[in-house]
GROMACS .gro file of C-alpha atoms in nm:
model
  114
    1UNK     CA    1  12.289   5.575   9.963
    2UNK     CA    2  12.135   5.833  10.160
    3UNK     CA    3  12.189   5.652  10.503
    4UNK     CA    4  12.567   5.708  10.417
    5UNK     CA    5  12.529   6.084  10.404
    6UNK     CA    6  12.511   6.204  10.781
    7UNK     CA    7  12.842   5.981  10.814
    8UNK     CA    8  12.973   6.172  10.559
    9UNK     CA    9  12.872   6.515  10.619
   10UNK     CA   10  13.094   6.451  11.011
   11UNK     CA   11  13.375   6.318  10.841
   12UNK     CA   12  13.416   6.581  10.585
   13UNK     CA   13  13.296   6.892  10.874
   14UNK     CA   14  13.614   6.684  11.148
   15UNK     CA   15  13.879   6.715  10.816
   16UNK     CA   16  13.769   7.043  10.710
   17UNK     CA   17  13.823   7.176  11.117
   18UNK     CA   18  14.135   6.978  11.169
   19UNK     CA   19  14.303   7.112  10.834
   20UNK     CA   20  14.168   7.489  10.936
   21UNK     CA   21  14.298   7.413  11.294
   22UNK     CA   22  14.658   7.295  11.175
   23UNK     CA   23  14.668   7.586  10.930
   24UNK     CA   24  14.621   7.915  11.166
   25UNK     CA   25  14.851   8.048  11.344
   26UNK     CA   26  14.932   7.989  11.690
   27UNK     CA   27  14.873   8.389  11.768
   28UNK     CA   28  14.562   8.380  11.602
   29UNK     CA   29  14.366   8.010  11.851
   30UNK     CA   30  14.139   8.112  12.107
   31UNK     CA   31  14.100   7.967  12.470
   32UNK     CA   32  14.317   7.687  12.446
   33UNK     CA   33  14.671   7.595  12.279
   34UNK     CA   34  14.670   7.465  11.961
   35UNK     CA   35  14.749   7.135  12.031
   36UNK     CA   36  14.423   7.059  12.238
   37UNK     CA   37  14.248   7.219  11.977
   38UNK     CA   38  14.332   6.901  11.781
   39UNK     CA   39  14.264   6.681  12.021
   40UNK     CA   40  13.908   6.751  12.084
   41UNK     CA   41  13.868   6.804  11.719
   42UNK     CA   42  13.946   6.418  11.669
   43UNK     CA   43  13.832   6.315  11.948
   44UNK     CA   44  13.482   6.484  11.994
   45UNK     CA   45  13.336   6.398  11.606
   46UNK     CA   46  13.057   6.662  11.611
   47UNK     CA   47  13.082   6.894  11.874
   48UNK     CA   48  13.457   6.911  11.842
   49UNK     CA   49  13.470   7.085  11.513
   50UNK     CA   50  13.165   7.315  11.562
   51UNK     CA   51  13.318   7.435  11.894
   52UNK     CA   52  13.622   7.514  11.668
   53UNK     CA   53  13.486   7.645  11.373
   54UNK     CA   54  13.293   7.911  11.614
   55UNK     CA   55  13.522   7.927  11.906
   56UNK     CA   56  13.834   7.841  11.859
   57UNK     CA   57  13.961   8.120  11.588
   58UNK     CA   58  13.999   8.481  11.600
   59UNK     CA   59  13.751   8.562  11.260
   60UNK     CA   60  13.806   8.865  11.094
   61UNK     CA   61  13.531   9.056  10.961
   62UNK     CA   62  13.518   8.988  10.549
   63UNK     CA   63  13.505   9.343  10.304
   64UNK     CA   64  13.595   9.628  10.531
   65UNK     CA   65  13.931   9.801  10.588
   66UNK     CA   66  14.201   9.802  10.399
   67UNK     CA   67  14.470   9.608  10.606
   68UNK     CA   68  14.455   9.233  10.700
   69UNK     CA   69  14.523   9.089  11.041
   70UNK     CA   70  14.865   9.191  11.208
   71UNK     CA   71  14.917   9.490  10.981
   72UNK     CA   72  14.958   9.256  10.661
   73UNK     CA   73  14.811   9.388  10.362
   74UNK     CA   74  14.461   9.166  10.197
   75UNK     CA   75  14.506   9.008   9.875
   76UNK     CA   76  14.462   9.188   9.620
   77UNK     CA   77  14.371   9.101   9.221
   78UNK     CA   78  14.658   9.155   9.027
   79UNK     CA   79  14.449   9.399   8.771
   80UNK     CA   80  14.323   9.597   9.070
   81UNK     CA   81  14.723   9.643   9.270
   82UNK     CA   82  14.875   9.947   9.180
   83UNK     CA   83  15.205   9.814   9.244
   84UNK     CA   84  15.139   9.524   9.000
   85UNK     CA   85  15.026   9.758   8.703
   86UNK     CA   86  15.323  10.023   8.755
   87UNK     CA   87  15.568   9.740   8.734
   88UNK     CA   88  15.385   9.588   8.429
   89UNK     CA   89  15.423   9.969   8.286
   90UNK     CA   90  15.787  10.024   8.361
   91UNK     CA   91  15.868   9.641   8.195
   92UNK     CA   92  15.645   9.744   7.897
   93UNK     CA   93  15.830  10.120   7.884
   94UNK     CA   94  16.188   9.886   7.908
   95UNK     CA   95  16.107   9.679   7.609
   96UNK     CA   96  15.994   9.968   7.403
   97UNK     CA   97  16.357  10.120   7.546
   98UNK     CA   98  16.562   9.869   7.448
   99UNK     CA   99  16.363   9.818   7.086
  100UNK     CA  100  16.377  10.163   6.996
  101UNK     CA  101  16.736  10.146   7.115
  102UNK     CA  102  16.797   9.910   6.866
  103UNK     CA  103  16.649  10.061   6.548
  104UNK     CA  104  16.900  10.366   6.609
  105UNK     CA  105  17.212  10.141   6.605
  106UNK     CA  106  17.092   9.958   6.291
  107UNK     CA  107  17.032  10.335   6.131
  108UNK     CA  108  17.415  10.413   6.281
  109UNK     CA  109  17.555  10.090   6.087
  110UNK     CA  110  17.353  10.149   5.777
  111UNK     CA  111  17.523  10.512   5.759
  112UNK     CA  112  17.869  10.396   5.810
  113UNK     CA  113  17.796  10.172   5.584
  114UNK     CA  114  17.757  10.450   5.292
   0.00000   0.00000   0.00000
């Protein structure tokens, strides 16, 4: 079983590179259009997707700054985004709104009622 593993290991490093390589964008491949990117990637089995994976892509430094590549904002969890919590705030405030809305018209109709 272990004789299969080395076999493996290529195969799953050339379909990891050739899914990364279809998946950036063309403003962000190094050296060479995209579409020889993906040729040597098939072609060349091992050196192909190393020269990719360390080559081929613009890599962006991981934890600092607050802005992504090309001025996009990073991803952010939803219970850290301030955006995200003052919109859950302003549905929760609606509700609340609208029931306390409606417990003053049922107090209306139970006076006219009397």
């Amino acid at each position: 079983m272990l004789r299969y593993l080395p076999f493996l290991l290529i195969i799953a490093l050339t379909i990891y590179a050739f899914i990364d390589c279809l998946n950036t964008p063309e403003d962000e491949v190094k050296h060479l259009p995209k579409a020889m990117w993906v040729i040597i990637i098939l072609l060349f089995s091992i050196v192909g997707p190393v020269v990719w994976l360390f080559a081929g892509k613009k890599r962006v430094v991981s934890g600092g700054g607050g802005r992504g590549p090309r001025g996009r904002s990073r991803w952010v969890a939803p219970d850290d985004n301030p955006e995200f919590l003052k919109s859950l705030r302003e549905e929760q405030e609606n509700k609340d709104r609208d029931r306390d809305n409606g417990k003053d018209q049922g107090k209306d109709q139970g006076k006219d009622a009397d």
